[in-house]
mmCIF file of C-alpha atoms and ligand atoms in Angstrom:
data_model
loop_
_atom_site.group_PDB
_atom_site.id
_atom_site.type_symbol
_atom_site.label_atom_id
_atom_site.label_comp_id
_atom_site.label_asym_id
_atom_site.label_seq_id
_atom_site.Cartn_x
_atom_site.Cartn_y
_atom_site.Cartn_z
ATOM 1 C CA MET A 121 100.117 114.395 85.267
ATOM 2 C CA SER A 122 103.886 114.750 84.759
ATOM 3 C CA ALA A 123 106.104 111.710 84.522
ATOM 4 C CA LEU A 124 107.822 113.020 87.670
ATOM 5 C CA TRP A 125 104.623 112.136 89.551
ATOM 6 C CA ILE A 126 105.813 108.561 89.468
ATOM 7 C CA TYR A 127 108.792 109.468 91.667
ATOM 8 C CA TYR A 128 107.686 112.599 93.540
ATOM 9 C CA PRO A 129 106.481 113.486 96.121
ATOM 10 C CA ARG A 130 107.972 110.754 98.271
ATOM 11 C CA GLU A 131 106.660 111.995 101.620
ATOM 12 C CA TYR A 132 103.184 113.085 102.745
ATOM 13 C CA ILE A 133 102.123 114.942 105.879
ATOM 14 C CA ARG A 134 101.176 112.485 108.606
ATOM 15 C CA SER A 135 98.309 114.479 110.063
ATOM 16 C CA TYR A 136 96.951 111.308 111.719
ATOM 17 C CA LEU A 137 99.819 111.391 114.228
ATOM 18 C CA ALA A 138 97.930 114.121 116.086
ATOM 19 C CA SER A 139 95.189 111.652 116.992
ATOM 20 C CA VAL A 140 96.582 108.107 117.133
ATOM 21 C CA PRO A 141 94.186 106.000 119.262
ATOM 22 C CA GLU A 142 95.676 104.365 122.381
ATOM 23 C CA THR A 143 93.943 101.064 121.709
ATOM 24 C CA VAL A 144 91.814 99.681 118.895
ATOM 25 C CA SER A 145 89.406 96.762 118.919
ATOM 26 C CA LEU A 146 89.047 95.938 115.246
ATOM 27 C CA GLY A 147 90.016 92.299 115.771
ATOM 28 C CA ASN A 148 87.481 91.805 118.548
ATOM 29 C CA LYS A 149 84.672 93.526 116.667
ATOM 30 C CA ALA A 150 85.433 91.450 113.562
ATOM 31 C CA SER A 151 85.235 88.261 115.633
ATOM 32 C CA LEU A 152 81.887 89.302 117.099
ATOM 33 C CA ALA A 153 80.640 89.896 113.557
ATOM 34 C CA GLY A 154 81.890 86.475 112.422
ATOM 35 C CA VAL A 155 84.293 88.020 109.912
ATOM 36 C CA ASN A 156 88.039 87.427 109.499
ATOM 37 C CA VAL A 157 90.277 90.473 109.435
ATOM 38 C CA GLY A 158 93.916 89.565 109.038
ATOM 39 C CA ALA A 159 97.399 90.420 107.868
ATOM 40 C CA ALA A 160 100.229 88.624 106.112
ATOM 41 C CA VAL A 161 103.179 88.288 108.482
ATOM 42 C CA ARG A 162 106.825 87.617 107.748
ATOM 43 C CA ASP A 163 108.076 86.646 111.158
ATOM 44 C CA MET A 164 107.374 86.223 114.859
ATOM 45 C CA ASN A 165 108.327 89.816 115.581
ATOM 46 C CA GLN A 166 105.243 91.033 113.729
ATOM 47 C CA LEU A 167 103.020 88.381 115.294
ATOM 48 C CA ASN A 168 104.304 89.284 118.771
ATOM 49 C CA ASP A 169 103.611 92.982 118.341
ATOM 50 C CA SER A 170 101.265 94.283 121.051
ATOM 51 C CA ARG A 171 98.879 95.620 118.414
ATOM 52 C CA TYR A 172 98.371 92.357 116.541
ATOM 53 C CA LEU A 173 95.387 91.060 118.513
ATOM 54 C CA GLN A 174 93.899 94.572 118.762
ATOM 55 C CA LEU A 175 93.812 94.748 114.970
ATOM 56 C CA TYR A 176 93.280 91.213 113.679
ATOM 57 C CA ASN A 177 91.676 87.831 114.384
ATOM 58 C CA SER A 178 93.387 86.081 111.448
ATOM 59 C CA VAL A 179 96.846 85.663 109.932
ATOM 60 C CA THR A 180 98.431 84.466 106.684
ATOM 61 C CA PRO A 181 102.136 83.520 106.796
ATOM 62 C CA GLU A 182 103.408 85.622 103.847
ATOM 63 C CA ASN A 183 106.085 83.130 102.755
ATOM 64 C CA ALA A 184 106.768 80.604 105.503
ATOM 65 C CA LEU A 185 104.389 77.926 104.156
ATOM 66 C CA LYS A 186 105.553 78.147 100.547
ATOM 67 C CA LEU A 187 107.324 75.256 98.819
ATOM 68 C CA GLY A 188 110.586 77.211 98.592
ATOM 69 C CA ARG A 189 110.627 77.718 102.359
ATOM 70 C CA VAL A 190 109.562 74.319 103.710
ATOM 71 C CA MET A 191 111.149 71.926 101.215
ATOM 72 C CA THR A 192 114.930 71.967 101.705
ATOM 73 C CA ASP A 193 115.806 69.365 99.021
ATOM 74 C CA LEU A 194 113.769 68.768 95.864
ATOM 75 C CA ASP A 195 115.463 65.454 95.019
ATOM 76 C CA THR A 196 114.897 63.850 98.406
ATOM 77 C CA GLN A 197 111.744 65.933 99.066
ATOM 78 C CA THR A 198 113.023 66.772 102.535
ATOM 79 C CA TYR A 199 111.076 69.236 104.687
ATOM 80 C CA ASP A 200 112.100 71.641 107.442
ATOM 81 C CA PHE A 201 108.955 72.866 109.212
ATOM 82 C CA GLU A 202 110.721 74.724 112.028
ATOM 83 C CA GLU A 203 110.019 78.296 110.872
ATOM 84 C CA ALA A 204 106.518 77.581 109.613
ATOM 85 C CA ASP A 205 105.501 75.575 112.693
ATOM 86 C CA ALA A 206 106.763 78.311 115.014
ATOM 87 C CA LEU A 207 104.594 80.902 113.248
ATOM 88 C CA VAL A 208 101.529 78.670 112.904
ATOM 89 C CA ASN A 209 101.648 77.300 116.458
ATOM 90 C CA HIS A 210 102.160 80.749 117.948
ATOM 91 C CA ALA A 211 99.270 82.167 115.903
ATOM 92 C CA LEU A 212 97.018 79.321 117.072
ATOM 93 C CA ALA A 213 98.078 79.927 120.689
ATOM 94 C CA MET A 214 97.020 83.554 120.185
ATOM 95 C CA GLY A 215 93.601 82.321 119.105
ATOM 96 C CA LEU A 216 94.051 83.447 115.520
ATOM 97 C CA ASN A 217 92.559 81.867 112.412
ATOM 98 C CA VAL A 218 95.451 80.770 110.178
ATOM 99 C CA ARG A 219 95.140 80.856 106.379
ATOM 100 C CA GLY A 220 97.466 78.472 104.537
ATOM 101 C CA HIS A 221 99.320 80.106 101.632
ATOM 102 C CA ALA A 222 100.122 78.669 98.998
ATOM 103 C CA LEU A 223 100.555 75.063 97.918
ATOM 104 C CA VAL A 224 100.867 75.401 94.111
ATOM 105 C CA PHE A 225 102.229 78.805 92.998
ATOM 106 C CA GLY A 226 103.917 78.916 89.593
ATOM 107 C CA LYS A 227 105.281 82.479 89.837
ATOM 108 C CA ALA A 228 107.175 81.649 93.054
ATOM 109 C CA SER A 229 109.273 79.367 90.882
ATOM 110 C CA ASP A 230 109.181 81.200 87.542
ATOM 111 C CA MET A 231 109.589 84.784 88.780
ATOM 112 C CA PHE A 232 111.098 84.451 92.255
ATOM 113 C CA LYS A 233 113.074 81.203 91.640
ATOM 114 C CA SER A 234 111.892 79.995 95.025
ATOM 115 C CA PRO A 235 112.485 77.141 94.192
ATOM 116 C CA ASP A 236 113.685 77.171 90.572
ATOM 117 C CA LEU A 237 111.729 74.133 89.412
ATOM 118 C CA ASP A 238 112.807 74.544 85.781
ATOM 119 C CA ALA A 239 116.474 74.294 86.759
ATOM 120 C CA TRP A 240 115.710 71.257 88.916
ATOM 121 C CA LEU A 241 113.817 69.462 86.167
ATOM 122 C CA GLU A 242 116.408 70.240 83.488
ATOM 123 C CA GLN A 243 118.820 67.898 85.280
ATOM 124 C CA TYR A 244 116.641 64.980 84.207
ATOM 125 C CA PRO A 245 115.647 63.504 80.828
ATOM 126 C CA GLU A 246 112.849 65.466 79.174
ATOM 127 C CA THR A 247 110.662 62.338 79.071
ATOM 128 C CA GLN A 248 110.689 62.147 82.895
ATOM 129 C CA ARG A 249 109.994 65.787 83.741
ATOM 130 C CA SER A 250 106.195 65.783 83.547
ATOM 131 C CA ALA A 251 105.838 62.756 85.809
ATOM 132 C CA MET A 252 108.457 64.152 88.208
ATOM 133 C CA LEU A 253 106.754 67.516 88.674
ATOM 134 C CA THR A 254 103.307 65.935 88.862
ATOM 135 C CA GLN A 255 104.568 63.628 91.606
ATOM 136 C CA LEU A 256 106.294 66.468 93.455
ATOM 137 C CA MET A 257 103.191 68.669 93.284
ATOM 138 C CA ARG A 258 100.820 65.950 94.478
ATOM 139 C CA GLN A 259 103.210 64.738 97.190
ATOM 140 C CA HIS A 260 103.759 68.327 98.430
ATOM 141 C CA ILE A 261 100.033 68.972 98.748
ATOM 142 C CA SER A 262 99.553 65.718 100.659
ATOM 143 C CA VAL A 263 102.507 66.298 103.000
ATOM 144 C CA MET A 264 101.472 69.867 103.827
ATOM 145 C CA LEU A 265 97.813 69.061 104.422
ATOM 146 C CA GLN A 266 98.749 66.063 106.555
ATOM 147 C CA HIS A 267 101.281 68.092 108.561
ATOM 148 C CA TYR A 268 98.865 70.954 109.253
ATOM 149 C CA ARG A 269 95.683 68.876 109.572
ATOM 150 C CA GLY A 270 93.541 70.284 112.393
ATOM 151 C CA ARG A 271 95.645 73.470 112.575
ATOM 152 C CA ILE A 272 95.044 75.195 109.218
ATOM 153 C CA HIS A 273 91.472 74.918 107.950
ATOM 154 C CA THR A 274 91.656 77.106 104.824
ATOM 155 C CA TRP A 275 94.309 76.775 102.105
ATOM 156 C CA ASP A 276 95.172 78.686 98.960
ATOM 157 C CA VAL A 277 95.692 75.330 97.256
ATOM 158 C CA VAL A 278 96.346 76.905 93.853
ATOM 159 C CA ASN A 279 97.605 80.480 93.581
ATOM 160 C CA GLU A 280 97.442 82.667 90.452
ATOM 161 C CA VAL A 281 96.530 80.595 87.437
ATOM 162 C CA LEU A 282 96.073 83.513 84.993
ATOM 163 C CA ASP A 283 98.562 85.583 83.065
ATOM 164 C CA LEU A 284 99.019 88.861 84.980
ATOM 165 C CA PHE A 285 97.997 90.862 81.921
ATOM 166 C CA GLY A 286 95.817 90.261 78.896
ATOM 167 C CA ASN A 287 92.408 88.674 78.562
ATOM 168 C CA GLY A 288 92.672 85.912 81.129
ATOM 169 C CA ASN A 289 94.709 83.176 79.489
ATOM 170 C CA ILE A 290 95.973 80.384 81.708
ATOM 171 C CA GLU A 291 99.549 81.356 82.668
ATOM 172 C CA LYS A 292 102.180 79.107 81.101
ATOM 173 C CA ASN A 293 103.876 78.660 84.467
ATOM 174 C CA VAL A 294 106.101 75.736 85.296
ATOM 175 C CA PHE A 295 103.147 73.586 86.383
ATOM 176 C CA GLN A 296 101.204 74.307 83.213
ATOM 177 C CA ARG A 297 104.236 73.642 81.061
ATOM 178 C CA TYR A 298 105.202 70.306 82.601
ATOM 179 C CA VAL A 299 102.052 68.908 84.228
ATOM 180 C CA GLY A 300 99.617 70.422 81.690
ATOM 181 C CA GLU A 301 96.593 72.751 81.934
ATOM 182 C CA ASP A 302 94.798 70.217 84.106
ATOM 183 C CA TYR A 303 97.390 70.837 86.852
ATOM 184 C CA ILE A 304 94.731 73.027 88.478
ATOM 185 C CA GLU A 305 92.176 70.196 88.627
ATOM 186 C CA ILE A 306 94.824 67.650 89.687
ATOM 187 C CA ALA A 307 95.943 69.942 92.551
ATOM 188 C CA LEU A 308 92.396 70.591 93.775
ATOM 189 C CA ARG A 309 91.443 66.894 93.653
ATOM 190 C CA THR A 310 94.685 65.937 95.450
ATOM 191 C CA ALA A 311 93.904 68.418 98.223
ATOM 192 C CA LYS A 312 90.423 66.987 98.716
ATOM 193 C CA GLU A 313 91.841 63.450 98.858
ATOM 194 C CA ALA A 314 94.532 64.533 101.341
ATOM 195 C CA ASP A 315 92.213 66.305 103.796
ATOM 196 C CA GLU A 316 88.494 66.463 103.168
ATOM 197 C CA THR A 317 88.075 68.763 106.182
ATOM 198 C CA ILE A 318 89.809 71.857 104.781
ATOM 199 C CA LYS A 319 88.307 74.734 102.802
ATOM 200 C CA ILE A 320 89.935 74.551 99.347
ATOM 201 C CA VAL A 321 90.531 78.002 97.836
ATOM 202 C CA LEU A 322 91.772 79.107 94.429
ATOM 203 C CA ASN A 323 93.446 82.508 94.942
ATOM 204 C CA GLU A 324 93.894 84.994 92.079
ATOM 205 C CA GLN A 325 95.566 88.372 91.598
ATOM 206 C CA LEU A 326 92.762 90.625 90.335
ATOM 207 C CA ASN A 327 91.788 94.194 91.068
ATOM 208 C CA ASN A 328 89.659 94.919 88.007
ATOM 209 C CA TYR A 329 86.405 92.971 88.213
ATOM 210 C CA THR A 330 84.739 94.071 84.986
ATOM 211 C CA ASP A 331 87.363 93.397 82.284
ATOM 212 C CA ASN A 332 87.841 90.355 80.038
ATOM 213 C CA ARG A 333 90.409 88.893 82.436
ATOM 214 C CA ALA A 334 87.913 88.970 85.319
ATOM 215 C CA GLU A 335 85.277 87.386 83.090
ATOM 216 C CA ALA A 336 87.680 84.644 82.034
ATOM 217 C CA PHE A 337 88.518 83.942 85.674
ATOM 218 C CA PHE A 338 84.845 83.678 86.565
ATOM 219 C CA GLU A 339 84.227 81.297 83.642
ATOM 220 C CA LEU A 340 87.183 79.151 84.719
ATOM 221 C CA ILE A 341 85.800 78.889 88.254
ATOM 222 C CA LYS A 342 82.273 78.199 86.946
ATOM 223 C CA SER A 343 83.635 75.398 84.767
ATOM 224 C CA LEU A 344 85.461 73.798 87.703
ATOM 225 C CA VAL A 345 82.303 73.931 89.829
ATOM 226 C CA GLU A 346 80.106 72.545 87.045
ATOM 227 C CA ARG A 347 82.554 69.652 86.505
ATOM 228 C CA GLY A 348 82.457 68.783 90.198
ATOM 229 C CA VAL A 349 86.122 69.657 90.786
ATOM 230 C CA PRO A 350 86.605 70.132 94.564
ATOM 231 C CA LEU A 351 86.540 73.870 95.349
ATOM 232 C CA ASP A 352 85.054 75.659 98.360
ATOM 233 C CA GLY A 353 86.050 79.238 97.761
ATOM 234 C CA VAL A 354 87.778 81.910 95.764
ATOM 235 C CA GLY A 355 90.425 84.348 97.010
ATOM 236 C CA LEU A 356 90.448 87.782 95.396
ATOM 237 C CA GLN A 357 93.863 89.195 96.228
ATOM 238 C CA ALA A 358 92.970 92.858 95.570
ATOM 239 C CA HIS A 359 96.483 94.281 95.078
ATOM 240 C CA ASN A 360 95.829 97.899 94.065
ATOM 241 C CA LEU A 361 99.234 98.627 92.513
ATOM 242 C CA TYR A 362 98.681 101.116 89.683
ATOM 243 C CA SER A 363 94.943 101.757 89.898
ATOM 244 C CA LEU A 364 92.194 101.685 92.502
ATOM 245 C CA THR A 365 89.306 99.235 92.255
ATOM 246 C CA PRO A 366 85.879 100.917 92.226
ATOM 247 C CA PRO A 367 84.559 99.207 95.397
ATOM 248 C CA HIS A 368 81.043 98.534 94.090
ATOM 249 C CA THR A 369 82.472 96.416 91.236
ATOM 250 C CA LEU A 370 83.996 94.124 93.846
ATOM 251 C CA LYS A 371 80.618 93.469 95.477
ATOM 252 C CA ALA A 372 78.976 92.570 92.167
ATOM 253 C CA TYR A 373 81.849 90.224 91.332
ATOM 254 C CA MET A 374 81.791 88.527 94.746
ATOM 255 C CA LYS A 375 78.034 87.918 94.408
ATOM 256 C CA ARG A 376 78.633 85.964 91.186
ATOM 257 C CA PHE A 377 80.875 83.467 92.993
ATOM 258 C CA ALA A 378 78.419 83.299 95.883
ATOM 259 C CA ALA A 379 75.721 82.347 93.366
ATOM 260 C CA LEU A 380 77.903 79.342 92.440
ATOM 261 C CA GLY A 381 77.772 78.254 96.085
ATOM 262 C CA LEU A 382 81.348 79.373 96.805
ATOM 263 C CA SER A 383 82.754 81.508 99.601
ATOM 264 C CA VAL A 384 84.877 84.527 98.715
ATOM 265 C CA GLU A 385 87.663 86.293 100.602
ATOM 266 C CA ILE A 386 89.737 89.386 100.008
ATOM 267 C CA THR A 387 93.109 87.758 100.596
ATOM 268 C CA GLU A 388 95.936 90.240 99.885
ATOM 269 C CA LEU A 389 94.499 93.756 100.090
ATOM 270 C CA GLU A 390 96.881 96.655 99.583
ATOM 271 C CA ALA A 391 96.644 100.060 97.900
ATOM 272 C CA ARG A 392 99.873 102.018 97.416
ATOM 273 C CA LEU A 393 99.778 105.441 99.095
ATOM 274 C CA LYS A 394 101.047 106.876 95.825
ATOM 275 C CA LEU A 395 97.587 106.221 94.345
ATOM 276 C CA PHE A 396 96.075 108.741 96.783
ATOM 277 C CA SER A 397 98.535 111.584 96.170
ATOM 278 C CA ASN A 398 95.838 113.748 94.580
ATOM 279 C CA PHE A 399 93.950 113.930 97.874
ATOM 280 C CA ASP A 400 94.586 116.607 100.506
ATOM 281 C CA ASP A 401 95.257 113.852 103.033
ATOM 282 C CA PRO A 402 96.437 110.675 101.238
ATOM 283 C CA TYR A 403 96.482 108.648 104.472
ATOM 284 C CA LEU A 404 92.858 109.535 105.157
ATOM 285 C CA ALA A 405 91.885 108.782 101.543
ATOM 286 C CA GLN A 406 93.650 105.404 101.756
ATOM 287 C CA GLY A 407 91.704 104.678 104.931
ATOM 288 C CA LYS A 408 88.375 105.554 103.322
ATOM 289 C CA PHE A 409 89.231 103.274 100.392
ATOM 290 C CA TYR A 410 89.966 100.354 102.754
ATOM 291 C CA ARG A 411 86.759 101.085 104.653
ATOM 292 C CA ASP A 412 84.745 100.993 101.410
ATOM 293 C CA ILE A 413 86.414 97.755 100.244
ATOM 294 C CA THR A 414 85.712 96.121 103.616
ATOM 295 C CA GLN A 415 82.103 97.268 103.427
ATOM 296 C CA GLN A 416 81.695 95.322 100.169
ATOM 297 C CA CYS A 417 82.737 92.162 101.995
ATOM 298 C CA LEU A 418 80.346 92.832 104.864
ATOM 299 C CA ASP A 419 77.538 93.286 102.343
ATOM 300 C CA VAL A 420 78.067 89.812 100.837
ATOM 301 C CA LYS A 421 77.224 86.994 103.242
ATOM 302 C CA ALA A 422 79.533 84.572 101.389
ATOM 303 C CA CYS A 423 82.504 86.865 102.022
ATOM 304 C CA LEU A 424 84.597 85.386 104.840
ATOM 305 C CA GLY A 425 86.793 88.400 105.446
ATOM 306 C CA VAL A 426 89.635 90.675 104.482
ATOM 307 C CA THR A 427 93.381 90.120 104.786
ATOM 308 C CA PHE A 428 95.917 92.916 104.242
ATOM 309 C CA TRP A 429 99.114 91.777 102.575
ATOM 310 C CA GLY A 430 101.367 93.049 105.352
ATOM 311 C CA TYR A 431 101.461 93.999 109.014
ATOM 312 C CA SER A 432 103.142 97.412 108.973
ATOM 313 C CA ASP A 433 104.703 99.748 106.405
ATOM 314 C CA GLU A 434 108.184 98.788 107.642
ATOM 315 C CA THR A 435 108.162 95.844 105.249
ATOM 316 C CA SER A 436 106.425 95.319 101.944
ATOM 317 C CA TRP A 437 107.364 93.150 98.997
ATOM 318 C CA MET A 438 106.810 96.268 96.871
ATOM 319 C CA ASN A 439 109.651 98.114 98.586
ATOM 320 C CA GLU A 440 111.953 95.346 97.336
ATOM 321 C CA LEU A 441 110.971 96.216 93.746
ATOM 322 C CA PRO A 442 111.500 100.026 93.733
ATOM 323 C CA TYR A 443 111.518 100.369 89.967
ATOM 324 C CA LEU A 444 108.148 98.716 89.686
ATOM 325 C CA PHE A 445 106.709 100.403 92.787
ATOM 326 C CA PRO A 446 108.302 103.821 93.501
ATOM 327 C CA VAL A 447 107.711 104.925 97.089
ATOM 328 C CA PRO A 448 105.595 105.799 98.971
ATOM 329 C CA ASN A 449 103.895 102.439 99.014
ATOM 330 C CA GLU A 450 102.976 102.427 102.717
ATOM 331 C CA PRO A 451 100.014 100.128 102.078
ATOM 332 C CA TYR A 452 99.171 98.688 105.521
ATOM 333 C CA LEU A 453 97.193 99.585 108.651
ATOM 334 C CA LEU A 454 100.275 100.463 110.742
ATOM 335 C CA ASP A 455 102.855 102.958 109.532
ATOM 336 C CA ILE A 456 106.653 102.659 109.397
ATOM 337 C CA ASN A 457 106.781 103.188 113.183
ATOM 338 C CA ARG A 458 103.802 100.883 113.796
ATOM 339 C CA LYS A 459 101.534 103.858 114.536
ATOM 340 C CA VAL A 460 97.852 103.270 113.791
ATOM 341 C CA LYS A 461 96.762 104.868 110.502
ATOM 342 C CA PRO A 462 93.324 106.385 109.747
ATOM 343 C CA ALA A 463 92.086 103.196 108.040
ATOM 344 C CA VAL A 464 91.798 101.369 111.369
ATOM 345 C CA SER A 465 89.102 103.546 112.973
ATOM 346 C CA LEU A 466 87.304 103.908 109.627
ATOM 347 C CA ILE A 467 87.092 100.108 109.199
ATOM 348 C CA GLU A 468 86.292 99.614 112.863
ATOM 349 C CA SER A 469 83.310 101.970 112.549
ATOM 350 C CA LEU A 470 81.757 99.580 110.020
ATOM 351 C CA PHE A 471 81.351 96.980 112.744
ATOM 352 C CA ASP A 472 79.511 99.452 114.927
ATOM 353 C CA SER A 473 76.743 99.624 112.353
ATOM 354 C CA ASN A 474 76.875 96.341 110.398
ATOM 355 C CA ARG A 475 75.801 92.720 110.837
HETATM 356 O O1 G3I B 7 114.367 86.673 103.460
HETATM 357 C C1 G3I B 7 115.257 86.549 102.320
HETATM 358 C C2 G3I B 7 116.538 87.330 102.574
HETATM 359 O O2 G3I B 7 117.236 86.724 103.653
HETATM 360 C C3 G3I B 7 117.407 87.305 101.300
HETATM 361 O O3 G3I B 7 118.565 88.109 101.503
HETATM 362 C C4 G3I B 7 116.594 87.863 100.128
HETATM 363 C C5 G3I B 7 117.353 87.881 98.836
HETATM 364 O O4 G3I B 7 117.489 86.545 98.373
HETATM 365 O O5 G3I B 7 115.400 87.030 99.938
HETATM 366 C C6 G3I B 7 114.551 87.115 101.092
HETATM 367 O O6 G3I B 7 113.409 86.307 100.872
HETATM 368 C C7 G3I B 7 112.515 86.869 99.899
HETATM 369 C C8 G3I B 7 111.170 87.109 100.585
HETATM 370 O O7 G3I B 7 110.210 87.566 99.631
HETATM 371 C C9 G3I B 7 111.237 88.150 101.695
HETATM 372 O O8 G3I B 7 111.639 89.385 101.169
HETATM 373 C C10 G3I B 7 112.360 85.833 98.805
HETATM 374 O O9 G3I B 7 113.570 85.714 98.108
HETATM 375 C C11 G3I B 7 111.273 86.306 97.839
HETATM 376 O O10 G3I B 7 110.995 85.263 96.910
HETATM 377 C C12 G3I B 7 109.974 86.582 98.625
HETATM 378 O O11 G3I B 7 109.035 87.129 97.727
HETATM 379 C C13 G3I B 7 107.659 86.910 98.139
HETATM 380 C C14 G3I B 7 106.886 86.574 96.841
HETATM 381 O O12 G3I B 7 105.477 86.461 97.138
HETATM 382 C C15 G3I B 7 107.339 85.238 96.252
HETATM 383 O O13 G3I B 7 107.044 84.208 97.147
HETATM 384 C C16 G3I B 7 107.118 88.200 98.764
HETATM 385 O O14 G3I B 7 107.724 88.444 100.033
HETATM 386 C C17 G3I B 7 105.616 88.060 98.961
HETATM 387 O O15 G3I B 7 105.043 89.286 99.435
HETATM 388 C C18 G3I B 7 104.938 87.709 97.628
HETATM 389 O O16 G3I B 7 103.584 87.564 97.886
HETATM 390 C C19 G3I B 7 102.783 87.212 96.746
HETATM 391 C C20 G3I B 7 101.778 86.159 97.190
HETATM 392 O O17 G3I B 7 102.457 85.027 97.705
HETATM 393 C C21 G3I B 7 100.833 85.794 96.042
HETATM 394 N N1 G3I B 7 100.185 87.001 95.509
HETATM 395 C C22 G3I B 7 101.133 88.066 95.082
HETATM 396 C C23 G3I B 7 102.023 88.468 96.249
HETATM 397 C C24 G3I B 7 102.959 89.604 95.855
HETATM 398 O O18 G3I B 7 103.872 89.181 94.880
#
């Protein structure tokens, strides 16, 4: 495959436009099956779209609940919940399940500087920094769980603890560097103390479930469970960025967590259209892939559902990083004009013959 493949072709024939369904009932069928099907949303415009409730029965605010968006001043630990409350309250009024994302997320600070916790801590004497970040982390978890108590019942309490590459080492993110490797346990225990009614999830970016990194993640989770650290479930993000997960490997991996007594969820599913460019109809191939991934969840009782990491192809975090993710990304169930893509009817058909 030539290096040009990375950048060309940029457009594919949208044969699905000849048969876009008037209405879909994926959200309703998922509810009847007791499964969550959701999307990450950026704003009210996406949530208010007429298709939302046809497609989904769940929602994850993509960024609105993150530390960098709700805490307006790190020194005074001041919060502004206006944006987040508007999204959450509207979603609840729509009858949606709301997933909380994400209370402790090192990369948001290290990679996206949202907020830049290193810069904040460097203003203070080195001897104070560990205690300061530990206090901020614990206080943030408590404030968020108290504020959303009774509204958000599942939280990605800790997000992405592993290095993105390699054999599954614990990432030396800002929390690991200042609070220590037991930041994960401290965060999970704090969440349980703050609200014993929520489902506590540890959410990880994986899409290979048979390599050393996947094994290391499983062993980390197993160790937490065996030590009685509060944990109810695992989120498998399933970002298919440069390769496609063989769906059957996902089922086997989910069953291992189920055997520990945990729930599992596919929390951030996306597969760049570029990965299907070898197929005659990449949109159809993408849809079949999403159908097959969803089937793995339906086959594992402990799997709570599937969330796509965006509402429509108009916006994707990948489009903001064009050198890492050359277009076409187009990873979601609605296209750039919010037209229904082939994946929707393919996934919907699963509920006509499952559970
Ligand atoms: O909305 C502002 C815009 O007004 C401003 O001009 C622009 C430039 O500063 O920033 C925009 O906000 C950005 C936001 O994405 C929306 O584009 C934030 O800076 C940027 O930090 C934020 O990135 C998010 C990233 O997590 C970090 O929080 C992405 O949207 C979001 O898709 C991504 O999602 C993560 C999950 O939380 C965890 N798993 C991996 C996944 C992908 O990285």
